[in-house]
Short mmCIF file of C-alpha atoms in Angstrom, two decimals:
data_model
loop_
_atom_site.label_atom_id
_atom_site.label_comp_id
_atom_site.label_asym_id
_atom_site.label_seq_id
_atom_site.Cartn_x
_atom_site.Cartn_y
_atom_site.Cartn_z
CA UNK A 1 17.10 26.75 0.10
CA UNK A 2 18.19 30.59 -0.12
CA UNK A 3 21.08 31.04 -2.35
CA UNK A 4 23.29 28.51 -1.67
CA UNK A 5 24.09 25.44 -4.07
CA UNK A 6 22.96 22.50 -1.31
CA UNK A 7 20.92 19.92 -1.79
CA UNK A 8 19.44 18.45 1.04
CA UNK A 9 16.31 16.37 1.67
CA UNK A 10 13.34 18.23 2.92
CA UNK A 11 11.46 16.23 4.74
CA UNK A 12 9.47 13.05 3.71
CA UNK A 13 6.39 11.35 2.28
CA UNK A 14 4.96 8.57 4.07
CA UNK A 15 2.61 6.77 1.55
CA UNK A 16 -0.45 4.39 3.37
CA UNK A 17 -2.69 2.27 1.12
CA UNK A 18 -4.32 -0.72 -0.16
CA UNK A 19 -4.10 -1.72 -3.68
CA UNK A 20 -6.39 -4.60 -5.47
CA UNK A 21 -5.70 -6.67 -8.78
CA UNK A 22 -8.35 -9.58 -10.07
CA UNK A 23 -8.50 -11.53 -13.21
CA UNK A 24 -10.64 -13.64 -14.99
CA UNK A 25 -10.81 -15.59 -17.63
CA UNK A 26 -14.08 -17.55 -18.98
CA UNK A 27 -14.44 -19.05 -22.50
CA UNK A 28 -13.29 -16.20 -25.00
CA UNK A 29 -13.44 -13.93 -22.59
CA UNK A 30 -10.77 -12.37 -19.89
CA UNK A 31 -11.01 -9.62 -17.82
CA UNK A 32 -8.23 -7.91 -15.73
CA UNK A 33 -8.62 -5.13 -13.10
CA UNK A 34 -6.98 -3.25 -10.08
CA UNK A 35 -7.98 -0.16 -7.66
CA UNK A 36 -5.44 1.54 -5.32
CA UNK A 37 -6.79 3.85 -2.63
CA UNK A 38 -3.57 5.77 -0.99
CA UNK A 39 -2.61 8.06 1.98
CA UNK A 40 0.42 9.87 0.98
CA UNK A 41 0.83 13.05 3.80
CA UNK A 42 4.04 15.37 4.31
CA UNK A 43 6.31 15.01 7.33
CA UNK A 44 9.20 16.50 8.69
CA UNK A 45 9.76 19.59 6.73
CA UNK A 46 11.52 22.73 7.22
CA UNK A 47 8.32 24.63 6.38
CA UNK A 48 5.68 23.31 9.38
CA UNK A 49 3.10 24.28 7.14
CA UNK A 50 3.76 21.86 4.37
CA UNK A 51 3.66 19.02 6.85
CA UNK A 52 0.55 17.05 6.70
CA UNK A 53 -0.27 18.20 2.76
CA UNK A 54 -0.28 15.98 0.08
CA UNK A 55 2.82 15.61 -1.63
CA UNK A 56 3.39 17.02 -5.30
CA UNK A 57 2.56 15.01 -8.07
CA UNK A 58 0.91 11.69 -6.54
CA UNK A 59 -3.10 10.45 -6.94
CA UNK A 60 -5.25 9.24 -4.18
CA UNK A 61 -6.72 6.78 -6.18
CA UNK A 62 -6.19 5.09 -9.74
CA UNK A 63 -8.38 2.39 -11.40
CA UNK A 64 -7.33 0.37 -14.27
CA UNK A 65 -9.78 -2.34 -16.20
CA UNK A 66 -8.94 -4.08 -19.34
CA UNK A 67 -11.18 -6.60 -21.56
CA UNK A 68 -9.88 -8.89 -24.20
CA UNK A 69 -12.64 -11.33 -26.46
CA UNK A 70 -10.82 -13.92 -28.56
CA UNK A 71 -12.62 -13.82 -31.66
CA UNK A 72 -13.98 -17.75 -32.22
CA UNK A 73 -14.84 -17.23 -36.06
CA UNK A 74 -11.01 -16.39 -37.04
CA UNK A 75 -8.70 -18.11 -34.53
CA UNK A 76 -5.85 -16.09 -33.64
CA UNK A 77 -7.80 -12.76 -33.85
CA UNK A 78 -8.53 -10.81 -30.16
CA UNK A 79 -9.94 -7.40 -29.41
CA UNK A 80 -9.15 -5.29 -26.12
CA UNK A 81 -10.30 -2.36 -24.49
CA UNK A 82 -8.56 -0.62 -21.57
CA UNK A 83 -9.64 1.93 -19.29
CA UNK A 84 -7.31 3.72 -17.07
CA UNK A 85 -8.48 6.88 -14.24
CA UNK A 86 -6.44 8.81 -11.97
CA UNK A 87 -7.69 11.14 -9.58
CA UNK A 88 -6.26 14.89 -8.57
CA UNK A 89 -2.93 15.50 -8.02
CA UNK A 90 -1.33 18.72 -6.23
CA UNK A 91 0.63 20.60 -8.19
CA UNK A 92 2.30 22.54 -5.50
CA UNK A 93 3.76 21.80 -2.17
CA UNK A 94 1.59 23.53 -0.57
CA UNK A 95 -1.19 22.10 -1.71
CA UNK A 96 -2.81 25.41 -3.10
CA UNK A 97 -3.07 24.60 -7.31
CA UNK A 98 -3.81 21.17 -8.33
CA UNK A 99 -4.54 18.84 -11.59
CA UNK A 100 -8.03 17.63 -12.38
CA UNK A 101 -8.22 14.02 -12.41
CA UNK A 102 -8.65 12.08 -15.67
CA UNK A 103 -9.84 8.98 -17.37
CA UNK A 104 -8.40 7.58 -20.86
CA UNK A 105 -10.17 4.57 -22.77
CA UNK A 106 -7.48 2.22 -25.33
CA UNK A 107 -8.79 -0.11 -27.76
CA UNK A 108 -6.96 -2.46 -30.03
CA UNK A 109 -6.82 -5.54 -31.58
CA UNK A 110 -3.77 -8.77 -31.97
CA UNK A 111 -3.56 -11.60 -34.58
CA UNK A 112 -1.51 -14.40 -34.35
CA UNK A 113 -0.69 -15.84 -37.20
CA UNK A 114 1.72 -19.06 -37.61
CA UNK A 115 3.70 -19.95 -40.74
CA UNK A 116 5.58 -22.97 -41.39
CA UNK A 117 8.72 -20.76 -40.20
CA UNK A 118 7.71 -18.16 -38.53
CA UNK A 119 5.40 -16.76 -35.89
CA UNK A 120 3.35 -13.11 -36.73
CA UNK A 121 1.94 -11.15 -34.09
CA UNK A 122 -0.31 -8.50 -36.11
CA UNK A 123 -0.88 -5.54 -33.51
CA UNK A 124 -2.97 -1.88 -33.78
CA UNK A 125 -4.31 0.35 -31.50
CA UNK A 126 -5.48 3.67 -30.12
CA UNK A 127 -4.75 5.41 -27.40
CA UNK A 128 -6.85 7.61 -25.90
CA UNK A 129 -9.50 6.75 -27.86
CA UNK A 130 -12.04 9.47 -27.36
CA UNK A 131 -9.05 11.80 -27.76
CA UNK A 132 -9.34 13.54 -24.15
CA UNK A 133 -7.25 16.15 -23.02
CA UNK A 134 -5.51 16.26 -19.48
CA UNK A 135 -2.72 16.84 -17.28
CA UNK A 136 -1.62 13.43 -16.30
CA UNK A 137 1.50 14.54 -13.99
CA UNK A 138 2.84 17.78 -12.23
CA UNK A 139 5.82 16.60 -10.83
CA UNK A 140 7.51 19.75 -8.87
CA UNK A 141 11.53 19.70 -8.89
CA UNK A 142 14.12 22.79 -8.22
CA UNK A 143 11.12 25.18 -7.34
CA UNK A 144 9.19 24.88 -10.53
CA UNK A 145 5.98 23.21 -11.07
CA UNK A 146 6.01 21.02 -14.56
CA UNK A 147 2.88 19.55 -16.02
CA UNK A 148 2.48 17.00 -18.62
CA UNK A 149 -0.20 16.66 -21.09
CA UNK A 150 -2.01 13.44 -21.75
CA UNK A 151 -1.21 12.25 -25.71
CA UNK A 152 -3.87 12.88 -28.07
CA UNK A 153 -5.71 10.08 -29.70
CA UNK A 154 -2.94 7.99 -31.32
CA UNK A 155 -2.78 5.26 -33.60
CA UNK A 156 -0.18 1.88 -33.90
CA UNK A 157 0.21 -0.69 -36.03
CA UNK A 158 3.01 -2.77 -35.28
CA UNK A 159 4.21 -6.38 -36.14
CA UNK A 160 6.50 -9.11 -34.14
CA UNK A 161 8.26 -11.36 -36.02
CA UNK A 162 9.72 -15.03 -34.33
CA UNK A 163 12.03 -16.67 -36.76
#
């Protein structure tokens, strides 16, 4: 701090939680998802009155589910949906501005397809499907706070090639 060109750690973040994954998979079906509920708190800092705040920049909680169906009438062919939510975030140390939390929905599809040769994997998608706008991070660095808007609705098409 002050005018002098030292960098030194202030303090530290101790981060307490419990995080959850399951999967399964029935028939053409398969499911993935996973929670995490943290603690993250402030300690040891030259400014007593940031210890015990959240730090910058990190969610409480975040929940991620995904769903892929493997299309039985054209083999090869499967169609996924992902949903991914974040809660608040503080923007500043001392806990005074913060981020909304968000949610963002993906969809997309994949198709294998096998030649005598060579392997195609057929890919497109969209992110952010329902084309929501957020700030999903506000990290804080050298005394300035920097947010970072979610990506508006995109689109990809993509193919994989094994030879």
């Amino acid at each position: 701090k002050g005018n002098t060109c030292t960098i030194q750690a202030d303090g530290e973040s101790v981060h307490r939680g419990i995080e959850i994954n399951a999967g399964w998979a029935a028939g053409p079906w398969t499911l993935q998802g996973g929670a995490q509920w943290l603690h993250a708190r402030r300690s040891g800092s030259v400014d007593p009155a940031l210890n015990g705040k959240r730090p910058t920049n990190v969610p409480a909680s975040t929940l991620k589910l995904q769903a892929r169906y493997a299309v039985a009438g054209l083999p090869g062919l499967s169609l996924s949906t992902g949903l991914v939510a974040e809660s608040d975030r503080m923007v500043l140390p001392d806990n005074s501005a913060r981020i909304p939390g968000y949610a963002r929905v993906d969809a997309g599809l994949r198709y294998l397809q096998n030649t005598s040769s060579t392997r195609l994997i057929w890919r497109a998608g969209i992110d952010n499907l329902f084309d929501r706008r957020a700030w999903r991070e506000s990290p804080y660095q050298f005394d300035h706070a920097f947010l970072f808007p979610l990506a508006a609705r995109t689109f990809r098409l993509s193919v994989e090639a094994s030879l």
